[in-house]
Short mmCIF file of C-alpha atoms and ligand atoms in Angstrom, two decimals:
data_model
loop_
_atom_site.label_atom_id
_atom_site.label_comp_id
_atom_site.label_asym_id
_atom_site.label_seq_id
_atom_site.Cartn_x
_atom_site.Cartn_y
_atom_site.Cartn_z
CA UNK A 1 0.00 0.00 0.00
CA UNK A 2 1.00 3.42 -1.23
CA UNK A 3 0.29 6.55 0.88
CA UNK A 4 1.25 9.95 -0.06
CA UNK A 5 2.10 12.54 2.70
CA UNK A 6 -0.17 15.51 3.31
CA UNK A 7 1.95 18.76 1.23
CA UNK A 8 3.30 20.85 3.51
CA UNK A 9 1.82 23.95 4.09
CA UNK A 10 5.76 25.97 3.16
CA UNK A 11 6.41 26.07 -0.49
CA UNK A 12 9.36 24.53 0.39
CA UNK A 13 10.31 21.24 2.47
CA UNK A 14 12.74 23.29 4.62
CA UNK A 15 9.70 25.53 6.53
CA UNK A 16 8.91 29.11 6.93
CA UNK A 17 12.09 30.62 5.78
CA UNK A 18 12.34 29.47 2.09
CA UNK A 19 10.15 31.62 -0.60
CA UNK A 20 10.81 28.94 -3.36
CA UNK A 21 11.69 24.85 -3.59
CA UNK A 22 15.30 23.32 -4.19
CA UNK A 23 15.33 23.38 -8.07
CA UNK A 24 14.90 20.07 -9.72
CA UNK A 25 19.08 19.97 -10.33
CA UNK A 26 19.92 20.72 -6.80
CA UNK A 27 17.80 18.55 -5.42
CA UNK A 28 18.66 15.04 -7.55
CA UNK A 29 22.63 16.45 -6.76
CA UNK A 30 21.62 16.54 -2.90
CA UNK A 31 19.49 13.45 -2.58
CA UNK A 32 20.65 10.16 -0.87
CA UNK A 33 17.99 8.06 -0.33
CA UNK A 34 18.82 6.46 -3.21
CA UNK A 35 21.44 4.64 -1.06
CA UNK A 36 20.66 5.56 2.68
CA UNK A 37 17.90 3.87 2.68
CA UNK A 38 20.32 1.01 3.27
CA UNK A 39 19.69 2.42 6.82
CA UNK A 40 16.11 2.46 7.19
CA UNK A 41 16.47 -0.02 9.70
CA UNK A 42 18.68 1.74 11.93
CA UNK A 43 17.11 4.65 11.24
CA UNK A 44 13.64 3.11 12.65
CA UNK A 45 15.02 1.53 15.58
CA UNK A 46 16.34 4.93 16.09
CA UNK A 47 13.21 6.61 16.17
CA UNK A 48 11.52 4.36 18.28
CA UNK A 49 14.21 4.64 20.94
CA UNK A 50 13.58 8.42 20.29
CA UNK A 51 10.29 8.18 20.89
CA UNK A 52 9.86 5.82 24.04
CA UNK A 53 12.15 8.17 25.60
CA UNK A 54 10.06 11.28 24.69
CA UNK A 55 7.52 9.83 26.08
CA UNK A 56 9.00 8.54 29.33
CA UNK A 57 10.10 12.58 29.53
CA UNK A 58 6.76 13.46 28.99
CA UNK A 59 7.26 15.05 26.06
CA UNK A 60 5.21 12.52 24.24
CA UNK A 61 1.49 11.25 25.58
CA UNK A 62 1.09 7.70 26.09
CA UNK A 63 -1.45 8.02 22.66
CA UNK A 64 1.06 9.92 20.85
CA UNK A 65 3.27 7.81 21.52
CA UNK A 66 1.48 4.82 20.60
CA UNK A 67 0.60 6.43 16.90
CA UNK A 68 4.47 6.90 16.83
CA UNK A 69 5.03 3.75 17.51
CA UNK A 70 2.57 1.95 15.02
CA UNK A 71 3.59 4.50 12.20
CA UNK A 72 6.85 3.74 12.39
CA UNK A 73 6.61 0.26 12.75
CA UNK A 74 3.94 0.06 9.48
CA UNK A 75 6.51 1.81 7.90
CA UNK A 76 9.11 -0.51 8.92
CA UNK A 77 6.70 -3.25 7.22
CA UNK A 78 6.49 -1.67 3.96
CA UNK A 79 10.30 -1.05 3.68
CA UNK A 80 11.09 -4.99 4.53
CA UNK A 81 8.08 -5.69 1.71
CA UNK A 82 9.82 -4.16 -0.56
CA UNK A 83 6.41 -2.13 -0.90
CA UNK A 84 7.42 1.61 0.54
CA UNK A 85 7.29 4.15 -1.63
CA UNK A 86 10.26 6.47 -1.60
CA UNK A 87 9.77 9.71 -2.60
CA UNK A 88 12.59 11.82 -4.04
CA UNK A 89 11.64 15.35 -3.08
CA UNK A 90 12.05 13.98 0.42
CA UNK A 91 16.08 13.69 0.27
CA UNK A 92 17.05 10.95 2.65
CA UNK A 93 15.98 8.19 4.34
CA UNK A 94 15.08 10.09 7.43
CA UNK A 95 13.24 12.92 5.96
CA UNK A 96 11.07 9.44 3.91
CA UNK A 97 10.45 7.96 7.03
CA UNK A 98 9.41 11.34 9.03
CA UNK A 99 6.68 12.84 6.24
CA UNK A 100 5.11 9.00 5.84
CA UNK A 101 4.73 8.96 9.35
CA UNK A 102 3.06 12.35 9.33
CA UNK A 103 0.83 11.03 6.43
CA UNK A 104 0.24 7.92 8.03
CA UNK A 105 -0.74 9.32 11.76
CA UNK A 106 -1.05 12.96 11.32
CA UNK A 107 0.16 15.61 13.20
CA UNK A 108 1.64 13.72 15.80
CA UNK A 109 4.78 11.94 13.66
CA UNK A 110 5.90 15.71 13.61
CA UNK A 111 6.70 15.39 17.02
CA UNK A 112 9.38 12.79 16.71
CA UNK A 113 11.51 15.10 15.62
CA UNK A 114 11.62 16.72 18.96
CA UNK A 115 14.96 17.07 20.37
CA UNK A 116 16.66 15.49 17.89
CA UNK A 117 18.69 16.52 14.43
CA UNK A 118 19.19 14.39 11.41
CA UNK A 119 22.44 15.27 12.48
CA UNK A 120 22.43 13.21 15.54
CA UNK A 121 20.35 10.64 13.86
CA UNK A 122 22.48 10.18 10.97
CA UNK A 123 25.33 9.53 13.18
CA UNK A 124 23.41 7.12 15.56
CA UNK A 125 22.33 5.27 12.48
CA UNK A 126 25.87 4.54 10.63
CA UNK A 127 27.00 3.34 14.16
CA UNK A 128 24.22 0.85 14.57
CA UNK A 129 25.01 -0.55 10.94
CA UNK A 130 28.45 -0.12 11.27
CA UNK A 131 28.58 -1.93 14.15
CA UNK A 132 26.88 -5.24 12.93
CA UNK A 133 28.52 -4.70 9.50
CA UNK A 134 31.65 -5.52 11.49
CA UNK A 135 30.49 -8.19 13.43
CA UNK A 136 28.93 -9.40 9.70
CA UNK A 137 31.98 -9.17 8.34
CA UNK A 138 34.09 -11.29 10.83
CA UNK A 139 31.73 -13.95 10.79
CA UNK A 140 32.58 -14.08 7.26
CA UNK A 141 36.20 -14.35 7.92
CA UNK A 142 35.74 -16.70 10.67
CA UNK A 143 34.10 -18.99 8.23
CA UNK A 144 36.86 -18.63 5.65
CA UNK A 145 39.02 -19.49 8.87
CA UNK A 146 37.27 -22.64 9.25
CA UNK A 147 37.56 -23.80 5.76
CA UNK A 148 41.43 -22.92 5.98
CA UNK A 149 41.34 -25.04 9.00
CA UNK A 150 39.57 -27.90 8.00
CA UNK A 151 41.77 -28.41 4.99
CA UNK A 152 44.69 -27.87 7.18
CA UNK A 153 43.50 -30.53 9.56
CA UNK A 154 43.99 -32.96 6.11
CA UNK A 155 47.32 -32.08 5.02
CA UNK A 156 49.41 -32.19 8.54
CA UNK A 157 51.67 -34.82 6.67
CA UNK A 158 51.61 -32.97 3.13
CA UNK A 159 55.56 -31.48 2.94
CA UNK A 160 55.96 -28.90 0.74
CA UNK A 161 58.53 -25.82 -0.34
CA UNK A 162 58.35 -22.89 2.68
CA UNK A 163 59.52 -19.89 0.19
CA UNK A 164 60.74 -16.80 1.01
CA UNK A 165 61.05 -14.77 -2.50
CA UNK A 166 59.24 -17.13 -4.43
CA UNK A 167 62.38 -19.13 -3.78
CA UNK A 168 62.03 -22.36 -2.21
CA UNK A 169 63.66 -22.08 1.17
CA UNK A 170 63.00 -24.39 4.02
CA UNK A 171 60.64 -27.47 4.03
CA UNK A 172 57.46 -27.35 5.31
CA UNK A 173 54.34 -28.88 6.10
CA UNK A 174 51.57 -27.53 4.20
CA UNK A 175 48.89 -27.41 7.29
CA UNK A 176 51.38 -25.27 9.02
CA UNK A 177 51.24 -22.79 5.32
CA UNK A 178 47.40 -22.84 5.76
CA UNK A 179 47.15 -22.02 9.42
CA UNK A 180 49.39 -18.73 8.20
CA UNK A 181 46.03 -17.62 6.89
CA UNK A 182 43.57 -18.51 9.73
CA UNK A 183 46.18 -16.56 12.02
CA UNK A 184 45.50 -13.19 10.04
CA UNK A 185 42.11 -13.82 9.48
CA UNK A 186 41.95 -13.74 13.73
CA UNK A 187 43.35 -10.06 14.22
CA UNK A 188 41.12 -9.08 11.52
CA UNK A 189 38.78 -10.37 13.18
CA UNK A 190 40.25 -8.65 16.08
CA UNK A 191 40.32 -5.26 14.51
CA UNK A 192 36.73 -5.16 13.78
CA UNK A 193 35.87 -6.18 16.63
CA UNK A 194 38.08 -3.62 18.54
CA UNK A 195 35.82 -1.27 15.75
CA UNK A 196 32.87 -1.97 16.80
CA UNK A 197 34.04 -1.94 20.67
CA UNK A 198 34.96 1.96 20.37
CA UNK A 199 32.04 2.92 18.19
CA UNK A 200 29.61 2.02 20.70
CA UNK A 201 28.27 4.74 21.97
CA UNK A 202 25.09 6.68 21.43
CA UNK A 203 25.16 10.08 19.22
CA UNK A 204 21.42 10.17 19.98
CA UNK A 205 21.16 13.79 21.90
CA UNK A 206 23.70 15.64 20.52
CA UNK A 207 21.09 17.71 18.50
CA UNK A 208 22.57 19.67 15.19
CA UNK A 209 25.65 20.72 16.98
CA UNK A 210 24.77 21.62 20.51
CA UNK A 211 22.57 19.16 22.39
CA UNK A 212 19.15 20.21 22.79
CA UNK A 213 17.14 22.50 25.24
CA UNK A 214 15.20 19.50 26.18
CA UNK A 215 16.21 17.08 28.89
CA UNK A 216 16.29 14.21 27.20
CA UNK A 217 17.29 10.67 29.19
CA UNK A 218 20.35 10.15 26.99
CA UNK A 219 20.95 6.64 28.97
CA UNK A 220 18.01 5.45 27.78
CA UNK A 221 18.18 6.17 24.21
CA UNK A 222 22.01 4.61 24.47
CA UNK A 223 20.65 1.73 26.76
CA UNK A 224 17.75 0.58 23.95
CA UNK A 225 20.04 0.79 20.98
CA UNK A 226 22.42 -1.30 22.62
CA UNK A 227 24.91 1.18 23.17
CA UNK A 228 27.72 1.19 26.29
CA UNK A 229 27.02 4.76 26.67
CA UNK A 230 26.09 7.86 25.03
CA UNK A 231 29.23 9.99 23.44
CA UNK A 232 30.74 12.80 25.32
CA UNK A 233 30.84 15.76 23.35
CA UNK A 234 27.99 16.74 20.91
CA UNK A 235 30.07 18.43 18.42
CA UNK A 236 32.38 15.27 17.56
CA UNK A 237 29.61 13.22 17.95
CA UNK A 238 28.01 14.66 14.96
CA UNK A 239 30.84 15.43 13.45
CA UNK A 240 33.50 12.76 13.24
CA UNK A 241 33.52 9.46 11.39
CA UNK A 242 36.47 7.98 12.58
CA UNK A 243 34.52 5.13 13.51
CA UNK A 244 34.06 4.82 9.60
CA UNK A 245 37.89 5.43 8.67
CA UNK A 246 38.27 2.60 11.47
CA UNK A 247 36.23 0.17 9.89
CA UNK A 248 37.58 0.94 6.33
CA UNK A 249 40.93 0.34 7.32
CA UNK A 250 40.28 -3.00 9.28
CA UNK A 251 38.21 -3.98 6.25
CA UNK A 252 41.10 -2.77 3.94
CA UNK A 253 43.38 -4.62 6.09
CA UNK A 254 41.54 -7.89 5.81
CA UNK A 255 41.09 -7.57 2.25
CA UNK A 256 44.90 -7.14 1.37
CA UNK A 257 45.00 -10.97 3.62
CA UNK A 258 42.59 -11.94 1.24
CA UNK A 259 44.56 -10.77 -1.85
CA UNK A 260 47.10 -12.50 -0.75
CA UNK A 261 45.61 -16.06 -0.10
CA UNK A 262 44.02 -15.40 -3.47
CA UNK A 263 47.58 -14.92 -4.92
CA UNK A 264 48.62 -18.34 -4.04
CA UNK A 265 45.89 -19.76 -5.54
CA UNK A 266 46.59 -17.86 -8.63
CA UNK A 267 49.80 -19.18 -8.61
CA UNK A 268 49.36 -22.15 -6.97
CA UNK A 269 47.37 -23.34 -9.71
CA UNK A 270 49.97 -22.58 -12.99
CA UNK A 271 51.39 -25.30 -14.56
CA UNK A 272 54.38 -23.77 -13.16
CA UNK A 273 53.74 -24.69 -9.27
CA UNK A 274 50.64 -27.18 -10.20
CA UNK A 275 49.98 -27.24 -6.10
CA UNK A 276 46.52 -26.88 -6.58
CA UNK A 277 43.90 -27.16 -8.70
CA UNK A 278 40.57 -25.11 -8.34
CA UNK A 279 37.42 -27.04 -8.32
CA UNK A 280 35.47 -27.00 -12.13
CA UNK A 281 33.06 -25.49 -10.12
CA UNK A 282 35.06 -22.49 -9.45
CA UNK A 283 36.54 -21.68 -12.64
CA UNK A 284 36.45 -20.74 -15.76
CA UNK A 285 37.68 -21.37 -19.02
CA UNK A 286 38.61 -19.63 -22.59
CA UNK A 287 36.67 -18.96 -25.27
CA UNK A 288 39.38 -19.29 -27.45
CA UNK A 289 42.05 -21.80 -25.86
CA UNK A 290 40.32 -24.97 -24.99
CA UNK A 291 42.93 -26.32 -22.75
CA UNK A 292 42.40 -23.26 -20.44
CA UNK A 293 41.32 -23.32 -16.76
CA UNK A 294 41.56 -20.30 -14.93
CA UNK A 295 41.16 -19.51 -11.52
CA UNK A 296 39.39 -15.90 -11.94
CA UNK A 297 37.43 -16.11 -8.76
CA UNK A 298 41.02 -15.95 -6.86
CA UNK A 299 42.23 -13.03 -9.93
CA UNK A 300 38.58 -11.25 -8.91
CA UNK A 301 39.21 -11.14 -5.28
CA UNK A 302 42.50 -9.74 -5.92
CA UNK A 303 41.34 -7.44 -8.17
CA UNK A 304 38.54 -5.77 -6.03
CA UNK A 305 41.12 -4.89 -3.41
CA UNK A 306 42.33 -1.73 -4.91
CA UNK A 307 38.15 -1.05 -4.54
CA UNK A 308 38.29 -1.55 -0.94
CA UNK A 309 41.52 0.37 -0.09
CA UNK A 310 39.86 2.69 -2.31
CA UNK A 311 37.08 3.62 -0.28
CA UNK A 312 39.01 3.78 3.15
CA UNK A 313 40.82 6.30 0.74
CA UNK A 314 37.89 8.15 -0.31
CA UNK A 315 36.49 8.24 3.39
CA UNK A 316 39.68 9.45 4.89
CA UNK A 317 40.29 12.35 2.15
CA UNK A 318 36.44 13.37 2.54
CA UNK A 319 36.95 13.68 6.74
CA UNK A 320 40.47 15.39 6.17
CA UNK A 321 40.45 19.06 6.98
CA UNK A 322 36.65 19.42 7.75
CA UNK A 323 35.60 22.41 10.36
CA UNK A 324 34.05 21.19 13.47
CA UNK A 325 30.29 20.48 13.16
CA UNK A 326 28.56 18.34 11.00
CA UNK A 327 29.01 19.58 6.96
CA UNK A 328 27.03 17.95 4.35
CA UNK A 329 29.93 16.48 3.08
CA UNK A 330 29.39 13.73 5.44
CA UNK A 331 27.20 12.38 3.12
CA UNK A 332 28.91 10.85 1.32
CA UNK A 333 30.59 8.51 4.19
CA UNK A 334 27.65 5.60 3.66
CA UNK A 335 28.96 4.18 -0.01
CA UNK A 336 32.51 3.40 0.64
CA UNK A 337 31.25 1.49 3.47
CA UNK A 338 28.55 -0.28 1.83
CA UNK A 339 30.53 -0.80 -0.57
CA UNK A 340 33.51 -2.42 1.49
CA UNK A 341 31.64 -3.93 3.78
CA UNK A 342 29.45 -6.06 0.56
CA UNK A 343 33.27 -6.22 -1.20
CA UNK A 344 35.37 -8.29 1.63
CA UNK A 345 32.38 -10.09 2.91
CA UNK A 346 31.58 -11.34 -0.63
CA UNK A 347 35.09 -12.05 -1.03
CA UNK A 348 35.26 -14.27 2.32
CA UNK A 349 32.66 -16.15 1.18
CA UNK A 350 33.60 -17.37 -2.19
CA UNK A 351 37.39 -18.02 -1.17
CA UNK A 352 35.82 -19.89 1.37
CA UNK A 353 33.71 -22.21 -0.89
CA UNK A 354 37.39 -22.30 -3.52
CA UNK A 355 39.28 -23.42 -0.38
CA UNK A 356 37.05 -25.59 0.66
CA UNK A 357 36.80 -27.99 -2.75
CA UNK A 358 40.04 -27.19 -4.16
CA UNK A 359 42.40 -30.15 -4.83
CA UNK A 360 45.81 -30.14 -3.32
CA UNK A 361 48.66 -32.02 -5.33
CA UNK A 362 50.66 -34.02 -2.45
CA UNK A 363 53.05 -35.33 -5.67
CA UNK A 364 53.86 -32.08 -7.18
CA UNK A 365 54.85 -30.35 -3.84
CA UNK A 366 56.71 -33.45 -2.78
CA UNK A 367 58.79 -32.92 -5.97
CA UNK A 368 58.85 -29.40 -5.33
CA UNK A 369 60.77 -30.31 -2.06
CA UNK A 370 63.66 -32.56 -3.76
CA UNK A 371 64.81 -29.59 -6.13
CA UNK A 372 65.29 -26.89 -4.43
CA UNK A 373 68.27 -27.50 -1.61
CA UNK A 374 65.78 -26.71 0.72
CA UNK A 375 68.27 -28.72 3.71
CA UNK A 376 71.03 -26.19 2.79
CA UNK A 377 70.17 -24.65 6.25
CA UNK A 378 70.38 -28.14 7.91
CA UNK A 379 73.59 -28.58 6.79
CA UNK A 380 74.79 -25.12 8.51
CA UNK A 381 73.29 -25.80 11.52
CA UNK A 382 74.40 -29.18 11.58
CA UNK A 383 77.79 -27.39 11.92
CA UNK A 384 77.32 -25.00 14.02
CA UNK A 385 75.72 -27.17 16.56
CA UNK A 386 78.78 -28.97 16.94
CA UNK A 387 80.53 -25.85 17.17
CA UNK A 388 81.14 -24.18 14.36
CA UNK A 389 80.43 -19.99 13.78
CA UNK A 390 77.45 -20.04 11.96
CA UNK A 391 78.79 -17.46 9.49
CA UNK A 392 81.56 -20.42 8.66
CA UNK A 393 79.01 -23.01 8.70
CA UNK A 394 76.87 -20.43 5.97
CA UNK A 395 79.70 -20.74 3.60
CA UNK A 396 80.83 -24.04 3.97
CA UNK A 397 76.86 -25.42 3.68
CA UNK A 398 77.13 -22.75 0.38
CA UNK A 399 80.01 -24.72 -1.06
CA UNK A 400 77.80 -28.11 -0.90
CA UNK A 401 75.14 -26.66 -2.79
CA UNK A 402 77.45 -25.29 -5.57
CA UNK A 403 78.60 -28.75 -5.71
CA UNK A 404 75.73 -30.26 -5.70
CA UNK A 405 74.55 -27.36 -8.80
CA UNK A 406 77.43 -28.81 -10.66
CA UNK A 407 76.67 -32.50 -10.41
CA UNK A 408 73.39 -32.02 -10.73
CA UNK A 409 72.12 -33.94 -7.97
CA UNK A 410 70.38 -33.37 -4.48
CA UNK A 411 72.12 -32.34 -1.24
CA UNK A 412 71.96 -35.95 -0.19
CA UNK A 413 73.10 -37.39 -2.90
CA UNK A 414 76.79 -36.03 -2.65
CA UNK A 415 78.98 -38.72 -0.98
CA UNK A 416 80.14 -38.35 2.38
CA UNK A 417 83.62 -37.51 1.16
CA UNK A 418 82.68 -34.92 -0.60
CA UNK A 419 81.27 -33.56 2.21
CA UNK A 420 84.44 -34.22 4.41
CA UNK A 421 86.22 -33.28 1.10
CA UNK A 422 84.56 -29.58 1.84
CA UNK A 423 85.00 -29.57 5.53
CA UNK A 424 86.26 -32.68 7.97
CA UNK A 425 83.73 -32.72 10.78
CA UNK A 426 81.33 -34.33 8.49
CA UNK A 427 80.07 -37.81 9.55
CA UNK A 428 77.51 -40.27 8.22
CA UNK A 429 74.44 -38.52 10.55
CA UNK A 430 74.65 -35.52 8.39
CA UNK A 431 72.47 -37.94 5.73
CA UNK A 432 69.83 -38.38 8.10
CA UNK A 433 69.84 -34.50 8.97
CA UNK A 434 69.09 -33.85 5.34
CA UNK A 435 65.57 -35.97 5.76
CA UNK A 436 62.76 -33.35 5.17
CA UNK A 437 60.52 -34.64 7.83
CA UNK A 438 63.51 -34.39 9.88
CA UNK A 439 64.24 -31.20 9.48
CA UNK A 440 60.79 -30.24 10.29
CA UNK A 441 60.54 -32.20 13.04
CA UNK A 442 63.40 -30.41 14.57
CA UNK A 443 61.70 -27.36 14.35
CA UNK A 444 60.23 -27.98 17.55
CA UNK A 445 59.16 -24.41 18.54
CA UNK A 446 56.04 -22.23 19.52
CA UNK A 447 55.31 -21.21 15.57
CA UNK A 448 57.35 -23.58 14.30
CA UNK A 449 56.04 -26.62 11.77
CA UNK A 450 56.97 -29.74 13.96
CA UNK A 451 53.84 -31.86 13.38
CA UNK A 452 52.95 -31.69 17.32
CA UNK A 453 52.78 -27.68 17.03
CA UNK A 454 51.11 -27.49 14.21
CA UNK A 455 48.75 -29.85 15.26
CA UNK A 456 48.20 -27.72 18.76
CA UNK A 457 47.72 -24.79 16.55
CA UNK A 458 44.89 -26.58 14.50
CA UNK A 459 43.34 -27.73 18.34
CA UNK A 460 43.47 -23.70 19.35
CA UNK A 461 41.93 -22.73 16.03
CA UNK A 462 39.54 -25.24 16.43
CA UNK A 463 38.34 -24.40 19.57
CA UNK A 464 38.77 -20.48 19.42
CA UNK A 465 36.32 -20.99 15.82
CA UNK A 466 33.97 -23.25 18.01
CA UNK A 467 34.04 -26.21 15.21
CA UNK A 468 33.23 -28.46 17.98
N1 LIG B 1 21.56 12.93 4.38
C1 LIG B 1 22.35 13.56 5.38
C2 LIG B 1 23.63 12.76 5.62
O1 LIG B 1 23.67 11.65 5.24
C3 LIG B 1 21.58 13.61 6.64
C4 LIG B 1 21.98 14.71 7.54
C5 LIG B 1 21.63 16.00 6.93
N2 LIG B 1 21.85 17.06 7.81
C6 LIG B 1 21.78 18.33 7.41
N3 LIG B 1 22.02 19.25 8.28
N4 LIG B 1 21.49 18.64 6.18
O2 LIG B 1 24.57 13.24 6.19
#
């Protein structure tokens, strides 16, 4: 159902001051409700904190009230319904939501407005959808988490390459690669949860600028909305959006994690590495070369990272240098976090679905592992633990790899006397020091990929991402 509010009595929707309406240009340039009323929620739930308090004031009669109350909530209907009639004269989503209620009940919806700015009510609303947008969002990266650590969970005994410059350095297990991920996905959790900790408090009050001339219970207002407590000062209330930039940059934060993971896949899956290989399901191939198989929805959530440090950019360089109140610039701080908040939680989800049916190759890493002199360290330390200077032990464990490079063959399949031939301390148990589960399994450290840590760091995951 469609109803049309009552024209008000000004020519223009601004009251007694204005002799003419906002021309037709200024007023599609100056309109949001195109995409506030993303907020209509908040904005409601708002109001009817507004309002029980007004009434608990006695600002509002219990009937007045009540009207209030079933406007807003008929309203609230409507918009879920997908039946609510915007109207575009009406700028935003609060000035919408206002003049229906005034059509709807009459007089008495121009009372909400008592006490209260859109100022303050913008600002109370992009907290309460700010603050579940986080929580949203880390439920989205807790679930990639989970999908990282389920797979992890399967490849404890899968030994692969560790690389530092895309140069095969140190062997590895490949749970213990994974379980990289899950740890950054838990400060970024972290972050937007430490977010949504500071943002909590309650704008609702702080008027245009000023506060208000009526007593309002501030508590209250905060106490409904789920607040910790209202803000402190009414002018950065209204006025600041740091809460915003702080979201942006957690959510940038988490996205450049995401890029990365992404990465790997992207490379990962090349004929080149041939680690992994995406799921049918999840890729794509060419028009033109049939033998193509291409992991685009890793290259896509790459891609849309330059979006989402692109609107903590935008945000940031729209707060920078604004005067102290609110200025109508602020406006324009609800799409970059839409569209961040949409980006990285979109981008959670499908790299949680890619991870989750991708294919690990357990051959072609295994291979990786024999190629690369990845025991060169191994051989230093083997030195230096019987007493050698590292720095010696460095350059002689260098000399059996440029040996090796000229025969051609693996660390461990130079002779001992070559070894000895290169320095004397050399004995036989060098050979078994050169075993790549070995030299894992020495790695026995907090962090490190010995199969019992790794294994403790899957049990903390587990339990921290309550996977039962
Ligand atoms: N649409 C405005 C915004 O999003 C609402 C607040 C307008 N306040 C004002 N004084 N014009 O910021």
């Amino acid at each position: 159902m469609c109803y049309r509010g009552a024209e008000m009595a000004t020519k223009s929707a601004w009251g007694g001051r204005f002799a003419e309406e906002l021309s037709e240009t200024a007023s599609k340039f100056l309109e949001s409700w195109q995409f506030d009323q993303r907020l209509a929620e908040e904005d409601i739930a708002g109001s009817l904190a507004h309002a029980a308090m007004l009434q608990h004031i006695g600002v509002l009669s219990a009937d007045e009230f009540a009207k209030i109350e079933r406007g807003l909530k008929g309203i609230r209907d409507d918009i879920r319904g997908g039946t609510f009639q915007w109207d575009p004269k009406r700028e935003d989503v609060h000035m919408n939501v206002e003049a229906e209620l005034t059509a709807r009940e009459g007089e008495v919806g121009g009372k909400l407005h008592t006490g209260r700015s859109r100022n303050d009510q913008v600002a109370t609303d992009l907290r309460l959808f700010a603050r579940s947008a986080c929580g949203r969002v880390a439920d989205a990266l807790d679930a990639l988490a989970r999908a990282l650590v389920t797979r992890a969970e399967g490849e404890v005994d899968t030994l692969l390459p560790a690389y530092t410059h895309v140069q095969r350095a140190q062997p590895n297990r490949l749970a213990h690669h994974l379980m990289a991920y899950v740890e950054m996905l838990r400060r970024d959790r972290g972050r937007l949860d430490d977010a949504a900790r500071r943002m909590n408090e309650s704008p609702l009050g702080s008027g245009a600028v000023c506060g208000t001339t009526f007593a309002l219970d501030r508590a209250m207002t905060s106490e409904a909305l789920g607040f910790a407590r209202p803000t402190a000062n009414s002018l950065d209330a209204t006025a600041d959006r740091d809460f915003v930039a702080e979201t942006l940059a957690a959510l940038s934060i988490a996205q450049v994690h995401l890029s990365r993971l992404a990465e790997e896949l992207v490379l990962w899956s090349t004929q080149e590495f041939g680690f992994v290989e995406m799921a049918d399901a999840h890729t794509t191939g060419s028009s033109m070369m049939p033998q193509k198989k291409n992991p685009d929805i890793a290259e896509v959530v790459r891609g849309k990272t330059g979006r989402v440090v692109g609107d903590l950019v935008n945000l940031l360089v729209t707060l920078k240098a604004l005067p102290l109140g609110y200025n109508r610039d602020l406006q324009e701080d609800k799409l970059p976090l839409f569209d961040a908040v949409d980006t990285v939680a979109a981008c959670a989800a499908v790299l949680a679905d890619a991870v989750s049916a991708m294919r690990f190759n357990r051959e072609r890493m295994r291979a990786a592992l024999g190629a690369g002199f990845v025991t060169a360290t191994e051989v230093a330390d083997w030195l230096a633990a019987r007493g050698v200077p590292f720095r010696q032990a460095h350059e002689v464990a260098g000399k059996i790899v440029a040996k090796a490079l000229s025969e051609g063959c693996e660390l461990a399949a130079l002779s001992l006397e070559t070894y000895q031939s290169i320095h004397p301390m050399f004995d036989a148990s060098i050979f078994s020091a050169l075993d790549f589960e070995t030299a894992i399994e020495r790695r026995d450290l907090l962090g490190a990929p010995a199969r019992a840590r790794v294994l403790t760091a899957i049990a903390e995951a587990r339990g921290r991402l309550k996977m039962g």
